[in-house]
Amino acid sequence: RHGAQAVFGEGIETEREKHTPVKRNTAWEAVVKAMATGWNRDYVCRDITQGWKIWQEAFVKNYDPSVLPSVTYLLYEIKWSNSKRPWQSCCHSTRTEHAEIHFIEDVFQEQRSDPSVHCSITWYMSWSPCADCCRAIRDFLKEQPNVNLVIYVARIYWHKEENNRQGLRSLVNIGVSIRVMDLPAYSYCWRTFVDDEDNNEDDYWPRHFAPWIMLYSLELQSILQNIPSCLAISTDENQTPIFSLCVEDEEQKRALTSASP
């Protein structure tokens, strides 16, 4: 077994509110325990400004790939072929509804006027869709043949669960583009969706994401190529996430060389 281990992060937060069995002896166990507190809070609009943009603190907390936040944020951009200006806004998951479902059932239905007009949608998500949301997205796109969807993700949700892996592959198989957020994507989100309360001209905060971008990119590559997972996430005695790259054999190593972190 060939493995390369890297220790990153500034302390674990909590995982996404999804309906997936708890795995013992991993970072996810500590994460799901912490979720109990999150279930008692109301997340509706608390991190979104009156002008619809996300607060800087909320973006930092939820899109830093080195930690595991509890809420899924979805920054979205909708472009219609008959309009020069895109519609841009954001939403997030709540105790009762995933962000993807909210977009499909509420946001899009409010904005869609003519089903015959071609529509391009781009999502910038703090977590990738779970298996249930992947099914809802497939049904949505089947009903909306003039819509194409691109999804950027900061991290991959429960990446070892086969139903989640199959869900992501099924989206790619119907033409959805799924990518791990790279530095230009973070910069674009910071300039487009984040409230610049300090009038700071920096492209985004912070600038240390490259190691996690690489690890999640390799894991997404393994998912889409249907080969074993290469990313392990555990915790140390201080509950700090430890991200490890584990390549089982030469065949897996060769398959991952085509990844482009």
PDB file of C-alpha atoms in Angstrom:
ATOM      1  CA  ARG A   1       0.000   0.000   0.000  1.00  0.00           C
ATOM      2  CA  HIS A   2       1.438   3.349  -1.042  1.00  0.00           C
ATOM      3  CA  GLY A   3       0.199   6.302   0.996  1.00  0.00           C
ATOM      4  CA  ALA A   4       1.070   9.961   1.393  1.00  0.00           C
ATOM      5  CA  GLN A   5      -0.330  11.646   4.486  1.00  0.00           C
ATOM      6  CA  ALA A   6      -0.755  15.359   5.002  1.00  0.00           C
ATOM      7  CA  VAL A   7      -2.117  17.069   8.078  1.00  0.00           C
ATOM      8  CA  PHE A   8      -4.028  20.261   7.448  1.00  0.00           C
ATOM      9  CA  GLY A   9      -6.769  22.339   9.060  1.00  0.00           C
ATOM     10  CA  GLU A  10      -7.490  24.644  11.942  1.00  0.00           C
ATOM     11  CA  GLY A  11      -9.991  22.514  13.871  1.00  0.00           C
ATOM     12  CA  ILE A  12     -13.051  20.494  13.018  1.00  0.00           C
ATOM     13  CA  GLU A  13     -16.471  22.085  12.787  1.00  0.00           C
ATOM     14  CA  THR A  14     -19.494  19.972  11.847  1.00  0.00           C
ATOM     15  CA  GLU A  15     -20.723  17.972   8.867  1.00  0.00           C
ATOM     16  CA  ARG A  16     -23.579  18.522   6.511  1.00  0.00           C
ATOM     17  CA  GLU A  17     -27.160  17.779   7.593  1.00  0.00           C
ATOM     18  CA  LYS A  18     -27.786  14.725   5.431  1.00  0.00           C
ATOM     19  CA  HIS A  19     -29.532  11.433   6.039  1.00  0.00           C
ATOM     20  CA  THR A  20     -26.536   9.093   5.883  1.00  0.00           C
ATOM     21  CA  PRO A  21     -25.526   6.382   8.409  1.00  0.00           C
ATOM     22  CA  VAL A  22     -22.806   7.345  10.883  1.00  0.00           C
ATOM     23  CA  LYS A  23     -19.393   5.742  10.396  1.00  0.00           C
ATOM     24  CA  ARG A  24     -17.440   4.910  13.542  1.00  0.00           C
ATOM     25  CA  ASN A  25     -13.797   5.832  14.226  1.00  0.00           C
ATOM     26  CA  THR A  26     -13.584   8.566  11.606  1.00  0.00           C
ATOM     27  CA  ALA A  27     -13.859  12.339  11.497  1.00  0.00           C
ATOM     28  CA  TRP A  28     -17.502  11.854  10.583  1.00  0.00           C
ATOM     29  CA  GLU A  29     -18.326  10.464  14.051  1.00  0.00           C
ATOM     30  CA  ALA A  30     -17.265  13.667  15.785  1.00  0.00           C
ATOM     31  CA  VAL A  31     -18.986  15.630  13.070  1.00  0.00           C
ATOM     32  CA  VAL A  32     -22.360  13.951  13.437  1.00  0.00           C
ATOM     33  CA  LYS A  33     -22.252  14.313  17.223  1.00  0.00           C
ATOM     34  CA  ALA A  34     -21.824  18.048  16.766  1.00  0.00           C
ATOM     35  CA  MET A  35     -24.757  18.121  14.352  1.00  0.00           C
ATOM     36  CA  ALA A  36     -27.144  17.628  17.280  1.00  0.00           C
ATOM     37  CA  THR A  37     -26.495  21.219  18.283  1.00  0.00           C
ATOM     38  CA  GLY A  38     -26.970  22.434  14.725  1.00  0.00           C
ATOM     39  CA  TRP A  39     -30.380  20.764  14.453  1.00  0.00           C
ATOM     40  CA  ASN A  40     -31.647  23.056  17.192  1.00  0.00           C
ATOM     41  CA  ARG A  41     -30.703  26.226  15.323  1.00  0.00           C
ATOM     42  CA  ASP A  42     -32.509  28.100  12.583  1.00  0.00           C
ATOM     43  CA  TYR A  43     -30.194  28.843   9.683  1.00  0.00           C
ATOM     44  CA  VAL A  44     -32.673  30.729   7.515  1.00  0.00           C
ATOM     45  CA  CYS A  45     -31.022  33.855   6.077  1.00  0.00           C
ATOM     46  CA  ARG A  46     -28.812  34.450   9.113  1.00  0.00           C
ATOM     47  CA  ASP A  47     -25.639  34.626   6.968  1.00  0.00           C
ATOM     48  CA  ILE A  48     -27.127  36.427   3.946  1.00  0.00           C
ATOM     49  CA  THR A  49     -27.292  40.208   3.662  1.00  0.00           C
ATOM     50  CA  GLN A  50     -30.420  42.134   2.781  1.00  0.00           C
ATOM     51  CA  GLY A  51     -28.873  42.649  -0.653  1.00  0.00           C
ATOM     52  CA  TRP A  52     -28.751  38.815  -1.028  1.00  0.00           C
ATOM     53  CA  LYS A  53     -24.965  38.451  -0.817  1.00  0.00           C
ATOM     54  CA  ILE A  54     -23.258  36.189   1.697  1.00  0.00           C
ATOM     55  CA  TRP A  55     -21.295  37.672   4.600  1.00  0.00           C
ATOM     56  CA  GLN A  56     -17.504  37.302   4.398  1.00  0.00           C
ATOM     57  CA  GLU A  57     -17.420  35.343   7.656  1.00  0.00           C
ATOM     58  CA  ALA A  58     -20.023  32.888   6.366  1.00  0.00           C
ATOM     59  CA  PHE A  59     -18.140  32.347   3.110  1.00  0.00           C
ATOM     60  CA  VAL A  60     -14.875  31.768   4.965  1.00  0.00           C
ATOM     61  CA  LYS A  61     -16.502  29.348   7.402  1.00  0.00           C
ATOM     62  CA  ASN A  62     -18.421  27.307   4.850  1.00  0.00           C
ATOM     63  CA  TYR A  63     -16.147  27.256   1.805  1.00  0.00           C
ATOM     64  CA  ASP A  64     -12.810  26.557   3.481  1.00  0.00           C
ATOM     65  CA  PRO A  65     -12.160  22.964   2.272  1.00  0.00           C
ATOM     66  CA  SER A  66      -9.954  22.148   5.276  1.00  0.00           C
ATOM     67  CA  VAL A  67     -12.921  22.079   7.686  1.00  0.00           C
ATOM     68  CA  LEU A  68     -16.273  20.293   7.739  1.00  0.00           C
ATOM     69  CA  PRO A  69     -19.177  22.739   8.235  1.00  0.00           C
ATOM     70  CA  SER A  70     -22.726  21.686   9.037  1.00  0.00           C
ATOM     71  CA  VAL A  71     -24.665  23.679   6.433  1.00  0.00           C
ATOM     72  CA  THR A  72     -24.628  23.428   2.654  1.00  0.00           C
ATOM     73  CA  TYR A  73     -24.352  26.791   0.923  1.00  0.00           C
ATOM     74  CA  LEU A  74     -25.312  27.145  -2.714  1.00  0.00           C
ATOM     75  CA  LEU A  75     -24.238  30.249  -4.640  1.00  0.00           C
ATOM     76  CA  TYR A  76     -25.996  30.258  -7.996  1.00  0.00           C
ATOM     77  CA  GLU A  77     -25.933  31.999 -11.328  1.00  0.00           C
ATOM     78  CA  ILE A  78     -28.736  31.643 -13.882  1.00  0.00           C
ATOM     79  CA  LYS A  79     -28.244  32.793 -17.467  1.00  0.00           C
ATOM     80  CA  TRP A  80     -31.029  32.846 -20.034  1.00  0.00           C
ATOM     81  CA  SER A  81     -30.224  32.924 -23.749  1.00  0.00           C
ATOM     82  CA  ASN A  82     -32.581  35.878 -24.253  1.00  0.00           C
ATOM     83  CA  SER A  83     -31.059  37.999 -21.470  1.00  0.00           C
ATOM     84  CA  LYS A  84     -27.704  39.746 -21.212  1.00  0.00           C
ATOM     85  CA  ARG A  85     -27.549  39.810 -17.428  1.00  0.00           C
ATOM     86  CA  PRO A  86     -27.461  36.674 -15.250  1.00  0.00           C
ATOM     87  CA  TRP A  87     -29.501  36.222 -12.078  1.00  0.00           C
ATOM     88  CA  GLN A  88     -27.158  35.725  -9.124  1.00  0.00           C
ATOM     89  CA  SER A  89     -27.992  34.927  -5.506  1.00  0.00           C
ATOM     90  CA  CYS A  90     -27.449  32.347  -2.777  1.00  0.00           C
ATOM     91  CA  CYS A  91     -29.275  29.976  -0.460  1.00  0.00           C
ATOM     92  CA  HIS A  92     -28.406  27.284   2.062  1.00  0.00           C
ATOM     93  CA  SER A  93     -29.789  24.169   3.667  1.00  0.00           C
ATOM     94  CA  THR A  94     -32.087  24.295   6.684  1.00  0.00           C
ATOM     95  CA  ARG A  95     -33.217  21.732   9.249  1.00  0.00           C
ATOM     96  CA  THR A  96     -35.924  20.536   6.859  1.00  0.00           C
ATOM     97  CA  GLU A  97     -34.674  21.191   3.328  1.00  0.00           C
ATOM     98  CA  HIS A  98     -31.474  20.696   1.365  1.00  0.00           C
ATOM     99  CA  ALA A  99     -30.169  23.672  -0.585  1.00  0.00           C
ATOM    100  CA  GLU A 100     -30.460  21.845  -3.916  1.00  0.00           C
ATOM    101  CA  ILE A 101     -34.115  21.032  -3.323  1.00  0.00           C
ATOM    102  CA  HIS A 102     -34.839  24.621  -2.340  1.00  0.00           C
ATOM    103  CA  PHE A 103     -33.288  25.824  -5.593  1.00  0.00           C
ATOM    104  CA  ILE A 104     -35.211  23.338  -7.745  1.00  0.00           C
ATOM    105  CA  GLU A 105     -38.602  23.696  -6.079  1.00  0.00           C
ATOM    106  CA  ASP A 106     -38.571  27.367  -5.118  1.00  0.00           C
ATOM    107  CA  VAL A 107     -35.843  29.506  -6.697  1.00  0.00           C
ATOM    108  CA  PHE A 108     -35.986  28.148 -10.228  1.00  0.00           C
ATOM    109  CA  GLN A 109     -39.757  27.978 -10.351  1.00  0.00           C
ATOM    110  CA  GLU A 110     -39.956  31.639  -9.352  1.00  0.00           C
ATOM    111  CA  GLN A 111     -37.446  32.731 -11.992  1.00  0.00           C
ATOM    112  CA  ARG A 112     -38.457  30.488 -14.895  1.00  0.00           C
ATOM    113  CA  SER A 113     -40.936  32.117 -17.300  1.00  0.00           C
ATOM    114  CA  ASP A 114     -40.539  30.493 -20.731  1.00  0.00           C
ATOM    115  CA  PRO A 115     -39.544  26.783 -20.738  1.00  0.00           C
ATOM    116  CA  SER A 116     -38.516  27.029 -24.403  1.00  0.00           C
ATOM    117  CA  VAL A 117     -35.707  29.489 -23.615  1.00  0.00           C
ATOM    118  CA  HIS A 118     -32.312  27.891 -23.058  1.00  0.00           C
ATOM    119  CA  CYS A 119     -30.964  28.332 -19.532  1.00  0.00           C
ATOM    120  CA  SER A 120     -27.454  27.799 -18.135  1.00  0.00           C
ATOM    121  CA  ILE A 121     -27.119  27.325 -14.371  1.00  0.00           C
ATOM    122  CA  THR A 122     -23.894  27.337 -12.358  1.00  0.00           C
ATOM    123  CA  TRP A 123     -23.785  26.266  -8.714  1.00  0.00           C
ATOM    124  CA  TYR A 124     -20.902  26.919  -6.320  1.00  0.00           C
ATOM    125  CA  MET A 125     -21.581  24.536  -3.438  1.00  0.00           C
ATOM    126  CA  SER A 126     -19.872  24.106  -0.077  1.00  0.00           C
ATOM    127  CA  TRP A 127     -20.725  20.360  -0.241  1.00  0.00           C
ATOM    128  CA  SER A 128     -21.395  18.123  -3.219  1.00  0.00           C
ATOM    129  CA  PRO A 129     -24.968  16.783  -3.600  1.00  0.00           C
ATOM    130  CA  CYS A 130     -25.934  13.642  -1.693  1.00  0.00           C
ATOM    131  CA  ALA A 131     -27.511  10.646  -3.439  1.00  0.00           C
ATOM    132  CA  ASP A 132     -31.070  11.863  -2.793  1.00  0.00           C
ATOM    133  CA  CYS A 133     -30.309  15.304  -4.192  1.00  0.00           C
ATOM    134  CA  CYS A 134     -28.619  13.738  -7.225  1.00  0.00           C
ATOM    135  CA  ARG A 135     -31.875  11.913  -7.984  1.00  0.00           C
ATOM    136  CA  ALA A 136     -33.845  15.146  -7.590  1.00  0.00           C
ATOM    137  CA  ILE A 137     -31.424  16.948  -9.913  1.00  0.00           C
ATOM    138  CA  ARG A 138     -31.768  14.215 -12.542  1.00  0.00           C
ATOM    139  CA  ASP A 139     -35.568  14.445 -12.389  1.00  0.00           C
ATOM    140  CA  PHE A 140     -35.364  18.231 -12.603  1.00  0.00           C
ATOM    141  CA  LEU A 141     -33.144  18.176 -15.688  1.00  0.00           C
ATOM    142  CA  LYS A 142     -35.349  15.552 -17.332  1.00  0.00           C
ATOM    143  CA  GLU A 143     -38.310  17.906 -16.957  1.00  0.00           C
ATOM    144  CA  GLN A 144     -36.236  20.881 -18.154  1.00  0.00           C
ATOM    145  CA  PRO A 145     -34.476  19.751 -21.364  1.00  0.00           C
ATOM    146  CA  ASN A 146     -33.369  23.323 -22.178  1.00  0.00           C
ATOM    147  CA  VAL A 147     -31.401  23.652 -18.946  1.00  0.00           C
ATOM    148  CA  ASN A 148     -27.730  22.779 -18.555  1.00  0.00           C
ATOM    149  CA  LEU A 149     -26.028  22.634 -15.159  1.00  0.00           C
ATOM    150  CA  VAL A 150     -22.431  23.114 -13.984  1.00  0.00           C
ATOM    151  CA  ILE A 151     -21.611  22.320 -10.349  1.00  0.00           C
ATOM    152  CA  TYR A 152     -18.499  23.479  -8.499  1.00  0.00           C
ATOM    153  CA  VAL A 153     -17.965  21.940  -5.044  1.00  0.00           C
ATOM    154  CA  ALA A 154     -15.627  22.954  -2.214  1.00  0.00           C
ATOM    155  CA  ARG A 155     -15.630  19.420  -0.798  1.00  0.00           C
ATOM    156  CA  ILE A 156     -17.219  16.026  -1.473  1.00  0.00           C
ATOM    157  CA  TYR A 157     -19.956  14.853   0.865  1.00  0.00           C
ATOM    158  CA  TRP A 158     -19.471  11.379   2.430  1.00  0.00           C
ATOM    159  CA  HIS A 159     -17.133  10.503  -0.400  1.00  0.00           C
ATOM    160  CA  LYS A 160     -16.754   6.826   0.532  1.00  0.00           C
ATOM    161  CA  GLU A 161     -20.498   6.076   0.485  1.00  0.00           C
ATOM    162  CA  GLU A 162     -21.223   4.195  -2.738  1.00  0.00           C
ATOM    163  CA  ASN A 163     -24.713   5.640  -3.190  1.00  0.00           C
ATOM    164  CA  ASN A 164     -23.253   9.156  -3.129  1.00  0.00           C
ATOM    165  CA  ARG A 165     -20.514   8.167  -5.566  1.00  0.00           C
ATOM    166  CA  GLN A 166     -23.055   6.607  -7.911  1.00  0.00           C
ATOM    167  CA  GLY A 167     -25.195   9.713  -7.663  1.00  0.00           C
ATOM    168  CA  LEU A 168     -22.367  11.966  -8.835  1.00  0.00           C
ATOM    169  CA  ARG A 169     -21.516   9.612 -11.695  1.00  0.00           C
ATOM    170  CA  SER A 170     -25.153   9.532 -12.760  1.00  0.00           C
ATOM    171  CA  LEU A 171     -25.194  13.331 -13.035  1.00  0.00           C
ATOM    172  CA  VAL A 172     -22.070  13.381 -15.168  1.00  0.00           C
ATOM    173  CA  ASN A 173     -23.570  10.659 -17.365  1.00  0.00           C
ATOM    174  CA  ILE A 174     -26.490  12.950 -18.274  1.00  0.00           C
ATOM    175  CA  GLY A 175     -24.252  15.897 -19.071  1.00  0.00           C
ATOM    176  CA  VAL A 176     -23.831  17.714 -15.757  1.00  0.00           C
ATOM    177  CA  SER A 177     -20.330  19.096 -15.268  1.00  0.00           C
ATOM    178  CA  ILE A 178     -18.988  18.575 -11.722  1.00  0.00           C
ATOM    179  CA  ARG A 179     -15.713  20.187 -10.674  1.00  0.00           C
ATOM    180  CA  VAL A 180     -13.845  20.848  -7.469  1.00  0.00           C
ATOM    181  CA  MET A 181     -13.540  24.593  -6.856  1.00  0.00           C
ATOM    182  CA  ASP A 182     -10.095  25.836  -7.875  1.00  0.00           C
ATOM    183  CA  LEU A 183      -8.467  29.155  -6.986  1.00  0.00           C
ATOM    184  CA  PRO A 184     -10.084  31.082  -9.882  1.00  0.00           C
ATOM    185  CA  ALA A 185     -13.487  29.770  -8.753  1.00  0.00           C
ATOM    186  CA  TYR A 186     -12.869  30.989  -5.196  1.00  0.00           C
ATOM    187  CA  SER A 187     -11.777  34.335  -6.566  1.00  0.00           C
ATOM    188  CA  TYR A 188     -14.903  34.613  -8.731  1.00  0.00           C
ATOM    189  CA  CYS A 189     -17.202  33.736  -5.826  1.00  0.00           C
ATOM    190  CA  TRP A 190     -15.484  36.234  -3.544  1.00  0.00           C
ATOM    191  CA  ARG A 191     -15.872  39.046  -6.085  1.00  0.00           C
ATOM    192  CA  THR A 192     -19.397  38.091  -7.148  1.00  0.00           C
ATOM    193  CA  PHE A 193     -21.275  36.653  -4.177  1.00  0.00           C
ATOM    194  CA  VAL A 194     -19.523  37.941  -1.052  1.00  0.00           C
ATOM    195  CA  ASP A 195     -20.450  41.232   0.588  1.00  0.00           C
ATOM    196  CA  ASP A 196     -17.365  43.455   0.478  1.00  0.00           C
ATOM    197  CA  GLU A 197     -18.122  45.115   3.791  1.00  0.00           C
ATOM    198  CA  ASP A 198     -14.519  46.333   4.219  1.00  0.00           C
ATOM    199  CA  ASN A 199     -14.123  47.495   0.611  1.00  0.00           C
ATOM    200  CA  ASN A 200     -11.220  45.088   0.392  1.00  0.00           C
ATOM    201  CA  GLU A 201      -9.965  44.589  -3.150  1.00  0.00           C
ATOM    202  CA  ASP A 202      -8.355  41.222  -2.452  1.00  0.00           C
ATOM    203  CA  ASP A 203      -9.712  38.553  -4.781  1.00  0.00           C
ATOM    204  CA  TYR A 204     -10.684  36.139  -2.000  1.00  0.00           C
ATOM    205  CA  TRP A 205      -9.828  34.891   1.449  1.00  0.00           C
ATOM    206  CA  PRO A 206      -7.588  33.086   2.198  1.00  0.00           C
ATOM    207  CA  ARG A 207      -4.969  31.781  -0.240  1.00  0.00           C
ATOM    208  CA  HIS A 208      -3.972  28.437   1.237  1.00  0.00           C
ATOM    209  CA  PHE A 209      -6.488  26.063  -0.366  1.00  0.00           C
ATOM    210  CA  ALA A 210      -4.216  24.302  -2.886  1.00  0.00           C
ATOM    211  CA  PRO A 211      -3.546  21.073  -0.872  1.00  0.00           C
ATOM    212  CA  TRP A 212      -7.250  20.408  -0.287  1.00  0.00           C
ATOM    213  CA  ILE A 213      -8.141  21.312  -3.852  1.00  0.00           C
ATOM    214  CA  MET A 214      -5.665  18.665  -4.981  1.00  0.00           C
ATOM    215  CA  LEU A 215      -6.977  15.998  -2.581  1.00  0.00           C
ATOM    216  CA  TYR A 216     -10.645  16.551  -3.399  1.00  0.00           C
ATOM    217  CA  SER A 217      -9.855  16.735  -7.124  1.00  0.00           C
ATOM    218  CA  LEU A 218      -8.152  13.347  -6.970  1.00  0.00           C
ATOM    219  CA  GLU A 219     -11.080  11.908  -5.026  1.00  0.00           C
ATOM    220  CA  LEU A 220     -13.584  13.268  -7.540  1.00  0.00           C
ATOM    221  CA  GLN A 221     -11.480  11.713 -10.299  1.00  0.00           C
ATOM    222  CA  SER A 222     -11.633   8.340  -8.531  1.00  0.00           C
ATOM    223  CA  ILE A 223     -15.419   8.658  -8.205  1.00  0.00           C
ATOM    224  CA  LEU A 224     -15.982   9.517 -11.849  1.00  0.00           C
ATOM    225  CA  GLN A 225     -13.621   6.761 -13.023  1.00  0.00           C
ATOM    226  CA  ASN A 226     -15.351   4.304 -10.656  1.00  0.00           C
ATOM    227  CA  ILE A 227     -12.151   3.267  -8.890  1.00  0.00           C
ATOM    228  CA  PRO A 228     -11.611   2.925  -5.114  1.00  0.00           C
ATOM    229  CA  SER A 229     -11.526   6.001  -2.933  1.00  0.00           C
ATOM    230  CA  CYS A 230      -8.106   7.584  -2.467  1.00  0.00           C
ATOM    231  CA  LEU A 231      -9.012  10.099   0.253  1.00  0.00           C
ATOM    232  CA  ALA A 232      -9.242   9.296   3.966  1.00  0.00           C
ATOM    233  CA  ILE A 233     -10.391  11.801   6.594  1.00  0.00           C
ATOM    234  CA  SER A 234      -9.804  11.108  10.281  1.00  0.00           C
ATOM    235  CA  THR A 235      -9.153  13.197  13.404  1.00  0.00           C
ATOM    236  CA  ASP A 236      -6.315  13.551  15.871  1.00  0.00           C
ATOM    237  CA  GLU A 237      -6.635  13.830  19.649  1.00  0.00           C
ATOM    238  CA  ASN A 238      -7.637  17.493  19.285  1.00  0.00           C
ATOM    239  CA  GLN A 239     -10.419  16.664  16.818  1.00  0.00           C
ATOM    240  CA  THR A 240      -8.464  18.313  14.012  1.00  0.00           C
ATOM    241  CA  PRO A 241      -9.232  16.787  10.586  1.00  0.00           C
ATOM    242  CA  ILE A 242      -6.421  14.774   9.040  1.00  0.00           C
ATOM    243  CA  PHE A 243      -6.589  14.341   5.264  1.00  0.00           C
ATOM    244  CA  SER A 244      -4.647  11.390   3.848  1.00  0.00           C
ATOM    245  CA  LEU A 245      -4.051  10.374   0.240  1.00  0.00           C
ATOM    246  CA  CYS A 246      -3.959   6.577   0.005  1.00  0.00           C
ATOM    247  CA  VAL A 247      -3.299   4.878  -3.343  1.00  0.00           C
ATOM    248  CA  GLU A 248      -3.866   1.134  -3.153  1.00  0.00           C
ATOM    249  CA  ASP A 249      -2.010  -0.127  -6.233  1.00  0.00           C
ATOM    250  CA  GLU A 250      -0.314   0.842  -9.478  1.00  0.00           C
ATOM    251  CA  GLU A 251      -3.547   0.568 -11.483  1.00  0.00           C
ATOM    252  CA  GLN A 252      -5.233   3.120  -9.250  1.00  0.00           C
ATOM    253  CA  LYS A 253      -2.152   5.325  -9.399  1.00  0.00           C
ATOM    254  CA  ARG A 254      -2.176   5.280 -13.199  1.00  0.00           C
ATOM    255  CA  ALA A 255      -5.892   6.064 -13.291  1.00  0.00           C
ATOM    256  CA  LEU A 256      -5.446   9.101 -11.043  1.00  0.00           C
ATOM    257  CA  THR A 257      -2.638  10.596 -13.123  1.00  0.00           C
ATOM    258  CA  SER A 258      -5.255  12.020 -15.469  1.00  0.00           C
ATOM    259  CA  ALA A 259      -6.720  14.183 -12.664  1.00  0.00           C
ATOM    260  CA  SER A 260      -6.163  17.924 -12.979  1.00  0.00           C
ATOM    261  CA  PRO A 261      -6.208  19.462  -9.483  1.00  0.00           C
TER     262      PRO A 261
END
